[in-house]
């Protein structure tokens, strides 16, 4: 028999390809020794399941009436070093913001002590807020980037970690690499990180964006990703000034998207942040190549960058997830990304009443299953399906001292999820699991 290690009973809420929200009431979910979901059944099947999967009914963890499980959230775009100034420096547009605030701070991450402090903070904060998978930008510093991978692994977060590549930058003197160093250090980063055999942490090839990289570097990075079958992340079409400069830099390319495409940087393992100004033709190229978008609404508003029409992206069948984009986005919590994504969609409806506003169920799907698809990690995570890893949040809507007051006995129905997404915070997230391991409350010495 296939023995399970843990069994949970209660309400489970998740998304599927067919339904943005599926609610499983009085369900039983078993997790095997590898942290994978072994079965999902109904409470009434307890006796049979306990025989089939070798557990005793007395070992089942029963949720209370105010609790439910939902999939862990996927932050498809977050700059770990920028967490050190999150909540400040939101008064300039993108390119001036990078020169004035971002590059000077990122250049400090040569200092491994500082890196350790900030990276521990960001991993702990995001985990506590329900981010079970994060796709990180680090800095150009290979050793500090490796340290971010180690810290994610130590705390049990699933992560893609990118050593940032940039061989162009005129504002902060030492914060750039030679073209050769950038590719050599990328190779070293990949080799060293893979050597650690962290089960949930993988490298991602990370050209910062077109404005920070020469053509030869972009070409090399495309080749490195292809030869090693790696993930790729970058930024695209975030801000009007950026789009204009990108096209001036590469006049032989018709569009911003075409620049990345010519360097083999658009694959089904590519995630591009923002995309506010992409044309329908560019979205079609995303669809054809399998590349995805990370929608970062807090950042788009905070830096006055632009407005992404998510409905239009979904109509083009381009994979899409949500990102906090710390620190252009000031909040490291995916609950904030959920709210800002809805606000942005409603804002488009205010301007264009025929626009079909995203429902909260759809935004819930973007924060979970959509994010896992955007990162091509949907075989491992994103929802509760047998064979996937158990990445989950145990949510108590009525957590004592929490932000939500429950006035009627209603049990965990759709309203509980909606309230949690709109009003909840980390006090409602009583436990977090990644690949079956309980990572919140923290067990590590802190
Ligand atoms: N483009 C960027 N956009 C952003 O939001 N944050 C960044 O750090 C960055 N770099 C290039």
Short mmCIF file of C-alpha atoms and ligand atoms in Angstrom, two decimals:
data_model
loop_
_atom_site.label_atom_id
_atom_site.label_comp_id
_atom_site.label_asym_id
_atom_site.label_seq_id
_atom_site.Cartn_x
_atom_site.Cartn_y
_atom_site.Cartn_z
CA UNK A 1 0.00 0.00 0.00
CA UNK A 2 0.98 3.62 -0.54
CA UNK A 3 1.40 4.93 2.96
CA UNK A 4 0.73 8.59 3.73
CA UNK A 5 2.47 10.68 6.36
CA UNK A 6 -0.21 13.27 7.07
CA UNK A 7 -3.95 13.54 6.49
CA UNK A 8 -5.99 16.75 6.73
CA UNK A 9 -9.77 17.04 6.87
CA UNK A 10 -11.82 20.15 6.22
CA UNK A 11 -12.58 22.68 3.47
CA UNK A 12 -10.13 23.05 0.59
CA UNK A 13 -10.39 25.95 -1.88
CA UNK A 14 -8.37 26.00 -5.09
CA UNK A 15 -8.45 26.71 -8.81
CA UNK A 16 -8.45 24.38 -11.76
CA UNK A 17 -8.07 24.94 -15.47
CA UNK A 18 -11.87 24.77 -15.76
CA UNK A 19 -12.94 26.67 -12.64
CA UNK A 20 -11.28 29.70 -11.08
CA UNK A 21 -12.65 28.53 -7.73
CA UNK A 22 -13.49 25.02 -6.66
CA UNK A 23 -14.56 24.44 -3.06
CA UNK A 24 -14.16 20.96 -1.61
CA UNK A 25 -16.16 20.73 1.60
CA UNK A 26 -15.38 18.13 4.25
CA UNK A 27 -12.57 16.78 2.11
CA UNK A 28 -9.72 14.48 3.12
CA UNK A 29 -6.26 15.11 1.71
CA UNK A 30 -3.29 12.81 2.27
CA UNK A 31 0.37 13.78 1.90
CA UNK A 32 3.05 11.14 1.34
CA UNK A 33 6.58 11.02 2.71
CA UNK A 34 7.88 13.01 -0.28
CA UNK A 35 5.46 15.85 0.44
CA UNK A 36 3.22 15.00 -2.50
CA UNK A 37 -0.55 14.82 -2.47
CA UNK A 38 -1.37 11.10 -2.38
CA UNK A 39 -5.15 11.35 -2.42
CA UNK A 40 -8.08 13.75 -2.19
CA UNK A 41 -11.35 12.24 -1.07
CA UNK A 42 -14.53 12.93 0.82
CA UNK A 43 -14.89 12.83 4.58
CA UNK A 44 -17.34 9.97 4.23
CA UNK A 45 -14.64 7.83 2.64
CA UNK A 46 -12.45 7.95 5.75
CA UNK A 47 -12.55 4.26 6.53
CA UNK A 48 -11.74 3.09 3.04
CA UNK A 49 -9.02 5.70 2.53
CA UNK A 50 -7.42 4.85 5.88
CA UNK A 51 -7.13 1.23 4.76
CA UNK A 52 -5.89 2.05 1.27
CA UNK A 53 -3.28 4.53 2.47
CA UNK A 54 -2.31 2.99 5.81
CA UNK A 55 -3.26 5.66 8.33
CA UNK A 56 -5.39 5.63 11.45
CA UNK A 57 -8.49 7.87 11.52
CA UNK A 58 -7.26 9.20 14.87
CA UNK A 59 -4.19 10.72 13.17
CA UNK A 60 -6.26 12.98 10.91
CA UNK A 61 -5.77 16.71 11.45
CA UNK A 62 -9.24 18.27 11.53
CA UNK A 63 -9.69 21.93 10.55
CA UNK A 64 -12.09 24.05 12.58
CA UNK A 65 -15.22 25.57 11.05
CA UNK A 66 -13.46 28.90 10.47
CA UNK A 67 -10.51 27.34 8.69
CA UNK A 68 -9.73 26.26 5.15
CA UNK A 69 -6.74 25.25 3.09
CA UNK A 70 -5.81 27.10 -0.09
CA UNK A 71 -2.77 26.62 -2.33
CA UNK A 72 0.34 28.55 -1.41
CA UNK A 73 0.73 31.75 -3.40
CA UNK A 74 3.27 32.21 -6.19
CA UNK A 75 5.14 35.51 -6.39
CA UNK A 76 6.30 35.52 -10.00
CA UNK A 77 8.49 38.63 -9.67
CA UNK A 78 10.30 39.99 -6.62
CA UNK A 79 13.65 41.77 -6.17
CA UNK A 80 15.09 40.36 -2.94
CA UNK A 81 17.76 43.09 -2.38
CA UNK A 82 15.20 45.85 -2.86
CA UNK A 83 13.34 44.58 0.21
CA UNK A 84 15.84 46.69 2.17
CA UNK A 85 14.06 49.88 1.06
CA UNK A 86 10.52 48.58 0.51
CA UNK A 87 7.95 51.20 1.43
CA UNK A 88 10.13 54.14 0.47
CA UNK A 89 11.43 55.82 -2.68
CA UNK A 90 8.25 55.82 -4.71
CA UNK A 91 8.45 59.36 -6.07
CA UNK A 92 10.29 58.84 -9.36
CA UNK A 93 9.52 57.10 -12.65
CA UNK A 94 11.29 53.83 -13.45
CA UNK A 95 14.56 54.90 -15.07
CA UNK A 96 15.26 57.70 -12.60
CA UNK A 97 14.15 55.43 -9.76
CA UNK A 98 16.68 52.79 -10.83
CA UNK A 99 19.54 55.33 -10.99
CA UNK A 100 18.64 57.16 -7.79
CA UNK A 101 17.58 54.41 -5.42
CA UNK A 102 17.94 50.91 -6.84
CA UNK A 103 21.46 50.67 -8.22
CA UNK A 104 23.14 52.32 -5.22
CA UNK A 105 21.39 49.87 -2.87
CA UNK A 106 21.95 46.81 -5.03
CA UNK A 107 25.66 47.63 -5.30
CA UNK A 108 25.91 47.09 -1.51
CA UNK A 109 25.17 43.38 -1.88
CA UNK A 110 28.82 42.62 -2.49
CA UNK A 111 28.81 42.68 1.32
CA UNK A 112 27.67 39.19 2.29
CA UNK A 113 26.76 40.19 5.84
CA UNK A 114 24.33 42.79 4.56
CA UNK A 115 23.02 40.33 1.96
CA UNK A 116 22.45 37.69 4.61
CA UNK A 117 20.46 40.07 6.76
CA UNK A 118 18.20 41.37 3.99
CA UNK A 119 17.73 38.00 2.27
CA UNK A 120 16.76 36.32 5.55
CA UNK A 121 14.24 39.08 6.16
CA UNK A 122 12.65 38.84 2.72
CA UNK A 123 12.40 35.05 2.71
CA UNK A 124 10.84 35.02 6.18
CA UNK A 125 8.46 37.88 5.45
CA UNK A 126 7.20 36.42 2.17
CA UNK A 127 6.78 32.92 3.64
CA UNK A 128 4.85 34.31 6.58
CA UNK A 129 2.57 36.10 4.13
CA UNK A 130 1.85 32.91 2.24
CA UNK A 131 4.34 33.02 -0.63
CA UNK A 132 5.32 29.37 -1.00
CA UNK A 133 7.01 29.95 -4.37
CA UNK A 134 9.03 33.06 -5.24
CA UNK A 135 10.81 34.02 -8.44
CA UNK A 136 13.67 36.24 -7.24
CA UNK A 137 15.97 38.74 -8.83
CA UNK A 138 19.12 39.07 -6.70
CA UNK A 139 21.99 41.37 -7.77
CA UNK A 140 25.04 41.03 -10.05
CA UNK A 141 26.98 39.43 -7.17
CA UNK A 142 27.28 35.67 -7.63
CA UNK A 143 28.13 34.75 -4.03
CA UNK A 144 25.33 36.83 -2.55
CA UNK A 145 22.92 35.33 -5.08
CA UNK A 146 24.01 31.84 -4.02
CA UNK A 147 23.40 32.90 -0.43
CA UNK A 148 19.81 33.83 -1.35
CA UNK A 149 19.37 30.29 -2.72
CA UNK A 150 20.73 28.84 0.52
CA UNK A 151 18.43 30.95 2.68
CA UNK A 152 15.34 30.03 0.64
CA UNK A 153 16.35 26.37 0.97
CA UNK A 154 17.00 26.68 4.72
CA UNK A 155 13.56 28.16 5.38
CA UNK A 156 11.88 25.77 2.95
CA UNK A 157 10.64 28.18 0.29
CA UNK A 158 10.34 27.03 -3.30
CA UNK A 159 12.33 29.51 -5.33
CA UNK A 160 13.79 30.45 -8.66
CA UNK A 161 16.85 32.59 -8.00
CA UNK A 162 18.52 34.81 -10.58
CA UNK A 163 21.94 36.41 -10.50
CA UNK A 164 21.26 39.67 -12.31
CA UNK A 165 23.17 40.35 -15.53
CA UNK A 166 23.99 43.88 -16.65
CA UNK A 167 26.90 45.10 -18.74
CA UNK A 168 25.49 48.59 -19.18
CA UNK A 169 24.86 51.20 -16.50
CA UNK A 170 26.11 54.76 -16.46
CA UNK A 171 24.78 55.93 -13.14
CA UNK A 172 26.49 53.90 -10.41
CA UNK A 173 30.11 53.33 -11.26
CA UNK A 174 30.82 49.82 -10.08
CA UNK A 175 27.38 48.39 -10.48
CA UNK A 176 27.91 46.63 -13.78
CA UNK A 177 29.94 43.80 -15.24
CA UNK A 178 31.94 43.30 -18.40
CA UNK A 179 30.12 41.25 -21.00
CA UNK A 180 32.55 38.40 -20.40
CA UNK A 181 32.26 38.50 -16.60
CA UNK A 182 28.50 38.56 -16.80
CA UNK A 183 28.32 35.34 -18.79
CA UNK A 184 31.14 33.63 -16.86
CA UNK A 185 29.58 34.50 -13.53
CA UNK A 186 26.18 33.35 -14.78
CA UNK A 187 27.71 29.98 -15.64
CA UNK A 188 29.42 29.82 -12.25
CA UNK A 189 26.19 30.75 -10.49
CA UNK A 190 24.24 28.02 -12.28
CA UNK A 191 26.88 25.36 -11.69
CA UNK A 192 27.33 26.20 -8.01
CA UNK A 193 23.62 26.43 -7.28
CA UNK A 194 22.83 23.13 -9.04
CA UNK A 195 25.71 21.48 -7.15
CA UNK A 196 23.94 22.18 -3.86
CA UNK A 197 21.06 19.94 -4.92
CA UNK A 198 18.50 22.03 -3.08
CA UNK A 199 15.26 20.21 -3.87
CA UNK A 200 13.10 23.33 -4.31
CA UNK A 201 15.55 26.02 -5.44
CA UNK A 202 16.57 26.45 -9.07
CA UNK A 203 18.63 29.01 -11.00
CA UNK A 204 17.02 31.36 -13.50
CA UNK A 205 18.93 33.20 -16.24
CA UNK A 206 18.37 36.89 -15.54
CA UNK A 207 19.24 39.64 -18.02
CA UNK A 208 18.00 42.71 -16.12
CA UNK A 209 16.31 44.22 -19.17
CA UNK A 210 17.22 45.45 -22.62
CA UNK A 211 18.43 48.82 -21.31
CA UNK A 212 21.03 47.12 -19.07
CA UNK A 213 22.37 44.58 -21.55
CA UNK A 214 24.30 44.71 -24.81
CA UNK A 215 23.24 42.53 -27.74
CA UNK A 216 26.20 40.17 -27.30
CA UNK A 217 25.30 39.60 -23.65
CA UNK A 218 21.63 38.96 -24.46
CA UNK A 219 22.71 36.46 -27.12
CA UNK A 220 25.03 34.61 -24.73
CA UNK A 221 22.35 34.42 -22.04
CA UNK A 222 19.84 33.03 -24.54
CA UNK A 223 22.37 30.34 -25.44
CA UNK A 224 23.18 29.51 -21.81
CA UNK A 225 19.48 29.10 -21.02
CA UNK A 226 18.90 26.92 -24.09
CA UNK A 227 21.96 24.71 -23.55
CA UNK A 228 21.02 24.06 -19.93
CA UNK A 229 17.23 24.07 -20.31
CA UNK A 230 16.88 26.83 -17.73
CA UNK A 231 14.25 29.34 -16.74
CA UNK A 232 14.65 32.94 -17.93
CA UNK A 233 13.32 36.13 -16.37
CA UNK A 234 13.52 39.79 -17.30
CA UNK A 235 11.44 42.95 -17.64
CA UNK A 236 9.50 44.17 -20.66
CA UNK A 237 7.43 47.19 -21.67
CA UNK A 238 6.96 48.59 -18.20
CA UNK A 239 7.20 52.29 -18.89
CA UNK A 240 6.83 54.43 -22.03
CA UNK A 241 10.31 55.97 -21.85
CA UNK A 242 11.87 52.52 -21.45
CA UNK A 243 10.02 51.17 -24.51
CA UNK A 244 11.23 54.10 -26.61
CA UNK A 245 14.88 53.65 -25.59
CA UNK A 246 14.76 49.86 -26.10
CA UNK A 247 13.55 50.34 -29.67
CA UNK A 248 16.24 52.97 -30.33
CA UNK A 249 18.91 50.59 -29.05
CA UNK A 250 17.77 47.80 -31.38
CA UNK A 251 16.38 49.51 -34.50
CA UNK A 252 16.47 46.22 -36.45
CA UNK A 253 13.76 44.84 -34.17
CA UNK A 254 10.16 45.84 -34.84
CA UNK A 255 9.06 45.60 -31.24
CA UNK A 256 10.42 45.27 -27.72
CA UNK A 257 9.25 41.64 -27.67
CA UNK A 258 11.09 40.95 -30.90
CA UNK A 259 14.38 42.03 -29.29
CA UNK A 260 14.18 39.26 -26.70
CA UNK A 261 12.85 36.84 -29.28
CA UNK A 262 15.83 37.40 -31.63
CA UNK A 263 18.19 36.52 -28.77
CA UNK A 264 16.28 33.28 -27.99
CA UNK A 265 15.10 34.66 -24.68
CA UNK A 266 11.41 33.87 -25.19
CA UNK A 267 10.76 30.24 -24.32
CA UNK A 268 8.12 28.31 -22.42
CA UNK A 269 10.30 28.79 -19.32
CA UNK A 270 10.50 32.58 -19.66
CA UNK A 271 8.67 35.01 -17.40
CA UNK A 272 8.69 38.71 -18.24
CA UNK A 273 7.61 41.30 -15.71
CA UNK A 274 5.07 44.02 -16.50
CA UNK A 275 4.21 44.15 -20.23
CA UNK A 276 1.96 47.20 -19.82
CA UNK A 277 2.57 48.47 -23.36
CA UNK A 278 2.63 45.23 -25.35
CA UNK A 279 0.65 45.23 -28.60
CA UNK A 280 -1.67 42.38 -29.59
CA UNK A 281 1.00 41.19 -32.03
CA UNK A 282 3.52 41.05 -29.23
CA UNK A 283 1.07 39.12 -27.05
CA UNK A 284 0.66 36.67 -29.92
CA UNK A 285 4.42 36.15 -29.94
CA UNK A 286 4.28 35.42 -26.21
CA UNK A 287 1.57 32.87 -26.89
CA UNK A 288 3.52 31.24 -29.73
CA UNK A 289 6.74 30.93 -27.75
CA UNK A 290 5.03 29.92 -24.49
CA UNK A 291 6.57 32.84 -22.62
CA UNK A 292 4.55 34.30 -19.73
CA UNK A 293 3.89 37.61 -18.04
CA UNK A 294 4.14 38.66 -14.42
CA UNK A 295 1.56 41.32 -13.58
CA UNK A 296 2.91 43.63 -10.86
CA UNK A 297 0.08 46.08 -10.18
CA UNK A 298 1.46 47.75 -7.06
CA UNK A 299 4.68 48.59 -8.88
CA UNK A 300 2.87 49.78 -12.01
CA UNK A 301 0.84 52.21 -9.91
CA UNK A 302 3.60 53.21 -7.49
CA UNK A 303 6.10 54.12 -10.20
CA UNK A 304 3.31 55.53 -12.42
CA UNK A 305 4.52 53.10 -15.07
CA UNK A 306 1.39 51.99 -16.84
CA UNK A 307 -1.69 49.80 -16.66
CA UNK A 308 -1.71 46.19 -17.78
CA UNK A 309 -5.00 45.00 -19.24
CA UNK A 310 -5.00 41.47 -17.80
CA UNK A 311 -8.28 40.60 -19.53
CA UNK A 312 -6.65 41.25 -22.88
CA UNK A 313 -3.61 39.13 -21.94
CA UNK A 314 -5.91 36.27 -20.93
CA UNK A 315 -7.86 36.61 -24.19
CA UNK A 316 -4.57 36.02 -26.01
CA UNK A 317 -4.08 32.88 -23.91
CA UNK A 318 -0.75 34.10 -22.60
CA UNK A 319 0.21 32.55 -19.25
CA UNK A 320 0.07 35.12 -16.48
CA UNK A 321 0.83 35.31 -12.77
CA UNK A 322 1.02 38.05 -10.16
CA UNK A 323 4.16 39.62 -8.72
CA UNK A 324 4.83 41.94 -5.83
CA UNK A 325 7.85 43.47 -7.63
CA UNK A 326 9.35 44.62 -4.35
CA UNK A 327 10.44 47.42 -4.11
CA UNK A 328 8.82 49.16 -7.10
CA UNK A 329 5.83 47.53 -5.45
CA UNK A 330 5.97 48.55 -1.81
CA UNK A 331 4.36 45.44 -0.33
CA UNK A 332 5.99 42.03 -0.13
CA UNK A 333 2.62 40.37 0.43
CA UNK A 334 0.85 38.57 -2.38
CA UNK A 335 -2.45 39.53 -0.72
CA UNK A 336 -1.58 43.08 -1.69
CA UNK A 337 -0.86 41.97 -5.26
CA UNK A 338 -4.29 40.33 -5.35
CA UNK A 339 -5.98 43.55 -4.21
CA UNK A 340 -4.03 45.84 -6.52
CA UNK A 341 -4.75 43.50 -9.45
CA UNK A 342 -8.48 43.83 -8.77
CA UNK A 343 -8.22 47.60 -8.30
CA UNK A 344 -6.37 47.92 -11.59
CA UNK A 345 -9.01 45.88 -13.39
CA UNK A 346 -11.77 48.01 -11.84
CA UNK A 347 -9.94 51.15 -12.82
CA UNK A 348 -10.01 49.96 -16.45
CA UNK A 349 -13.74 49.35 -16.08
CA UNK A 350 -14.21 52.90 -14.80
CA UNK A 351 -12.51 54.19 -17.92
CA UNK A 352 -14.07 51.66 -20.29
CA UNK A 353 -17.38 50.35 -18.93
CA UNK A 354 -17.59 47.47 -21.42
CA UNK A 355 -14.36 46.03 -19.98
CA UNK A 356 -15.03 42.72 -18.26
CA UNK A 357 -13.67 43.24 -14.74
CA UNK A 358 -11.62 40.40 -13.28
CA UNK A 359 -13.59 38.53 -10.63
CA UNK A 360 -12.01 37.84 -7.27
CA UNK A 361 -12.03 34.15 -8.16
CA UNK A 362 -10.02 34.87 -11.29
CA UNK A 363 -7.50 36.93 -9.35
CA UNK A 364 -7.26 34.11 -6.79
CA UNK A 365 -6.38 31.78 -9.64
CA UNK A 366 -3.72 34.18 -10.93
CA UNK A 367 -2.10 34.27 -7.47
CA UNK A 368 -1.92 30.47 -7.28
CA UNK A 369 -2.39 28.23 -10.32
CA UNK A 370 -1.72 31.06 -12.81
CA UNK A 371 1.59 31.87 -11.14
CA UNK A 372 2.67 28.24 -11.18
CA UNK A 373 1.90 28.08 -14.91
CA UNK A 374 3.70 31.35 -15.57
CA UNK A 375 6.82 29.83 -13.95
CA UNK A 376 6.31 26.45 -15.67
CA UNK A 377 6.10 24.88 -12.23
CA UNK A 378 2.50 23.75 -12.54
CA UNK A 379 3.46 20.09 -12.48
CA UNK A 380 4.78 20.64 -8.96
CA UNK A 381 2.50 23.28 -7.44
CA UNK A 382 -0.44 25.68 -7.95
CA UNK A 383 -3.43 23.67 -6.76
CA UNK A 384 -4.52 20.52 -4.96
CA UNK A 385 -4.11 17.72 -7.46
CA UNK A 386 -2.90 14.23 -6.73
CA UNK A 387 0.81 13.99 -7.55
CA UNK A 388 1.59 17.66 -6.97
CA UNK A 389 3.56 18.84 -3.96
CA UNK A 390 1.47 19.91 -0.98
CA UNK A 391 2.08 23.70 -1.00
CA UNK A 392 -0.68 25.11 1.15
CA UNK A 393 -1.88 27.80 3.50
CA UNK A 394 -4.01 26.92 6.49
CA UNK A 395 -6.21 29.98 6.80
CA UNK A 396 -8.30 30.89 9.82
CA UNK A 397 -10.64 33.68 8.78
CA UNK A 398 -11.58 34.31 12.41
CA UNK A 399 -8.05 34.18 13.85
CA UNK A 400 -8.03 35.68 17.35
CA UNK A 401 -6.58 39.21 17.27
CA UNK A 402 -6.85 39.02 13.50
CA UNK A 403 -8.21 41.72 11.16
CA UNK A 404 -11.54 40.03 10.30
CA UNK A 405 -14.66 39.99 12.50
CA UNK A 406 -17.11 37.18 11.85
CA UNK A 407 -20.63 38.03 13.00
CA UNK A 408 -22.53 34.93 11.89
CA UNK A 409 -21.84 31.25 11.95
CA UNK A 410 -21.32 30.60 8.28
CA UNK A 411 -18.53 28.05 8.00
CA UNK A 412 -15.80 28.34 5.41
CA UNK A 413 -17.68 29.19 2.22
CA UNK A 414 -16.81 31.38 -0.72
CA UNK A 415 -17.31 34.47 1.48
CA UNK A 416 -14.48 33.39 3.77
CA UNK A 417 -12.04 33.28 0.88
CA UNK A 418 -13.23 36.62 -0.44
CA UNK A 419 -12.89 38.18 3.00
CA UNK A 420 -9.45 36.71 3.53
CA UNK A 421 -8.23 37.97 0.16
CA UNK A 422 -9.64 41.45 0.74
CA UNK A 423 -9.15 41.92 4.47
CA UNK A 424 -6.80 39.21 5.70
CA UNK A 425 -3.15 39.31 6.65
CA UNK A 426 -0.48 37.04 8.06
CA UNK A 427 -2.41 36.65 11.31
CA UNK A 428 -4.96 34.62 9.36
CA UNK A 429 -2.28 32.36 7.86
CA UNK A 430 -1.83 29.99 10.78
CA UNK A 431 0.29 27.41 8.97
CA UNK A 432 2.21 27.29 5.70
CA UNK A 433 3.35 24.08 4.00
CA UNK A 434 5.83 23.72 1.16
CA UNK A 435 6.20 20.25 -0.35
CA UNK A 436 4.50 18.86 2.74
CA UNK A 437 6.90 20.48 5.20
CA UNK A 438 5.43 22.89 7.73
CA UNK A 439 7.50 26.06 7.25
CA UNK A 440 5.23 28.44 9.22
CA UNK A 441 5.29 28.65 12.21
CA UNK A 442 9.07 28.76 11.78
CA UNK A 443 10.92 25.78 13.22
CA UNK A 444 14.40 27.05 12.31
CA UNK A 445 16.26 28.85 15.08
CA UNK A 446 15.43 32.46 14.21
N1 LIG B 1 13.50 47.26 -14.94
C1 LIG B 1 12.97 47.22 -13.73
N2 LIG B 1 11.70 47.37 -13.31
C2 LIG B 1 11.42 47.28 -12.00
O1 LIG B 1 10.25 47.41 -11.64
N3 LIG B 1 12.39 47.06 -11.09
C3 LIG B 1 13.69 46.89 -11.43
O2 LIG B 1 14.53 46.67 -10.58
C4 LIG B 1 13.99 46.98 -12.81
N4 LIG B 1 15.13 46.86 -13.52
C5 LIG B 1 14.82 47.03 -14.80
#
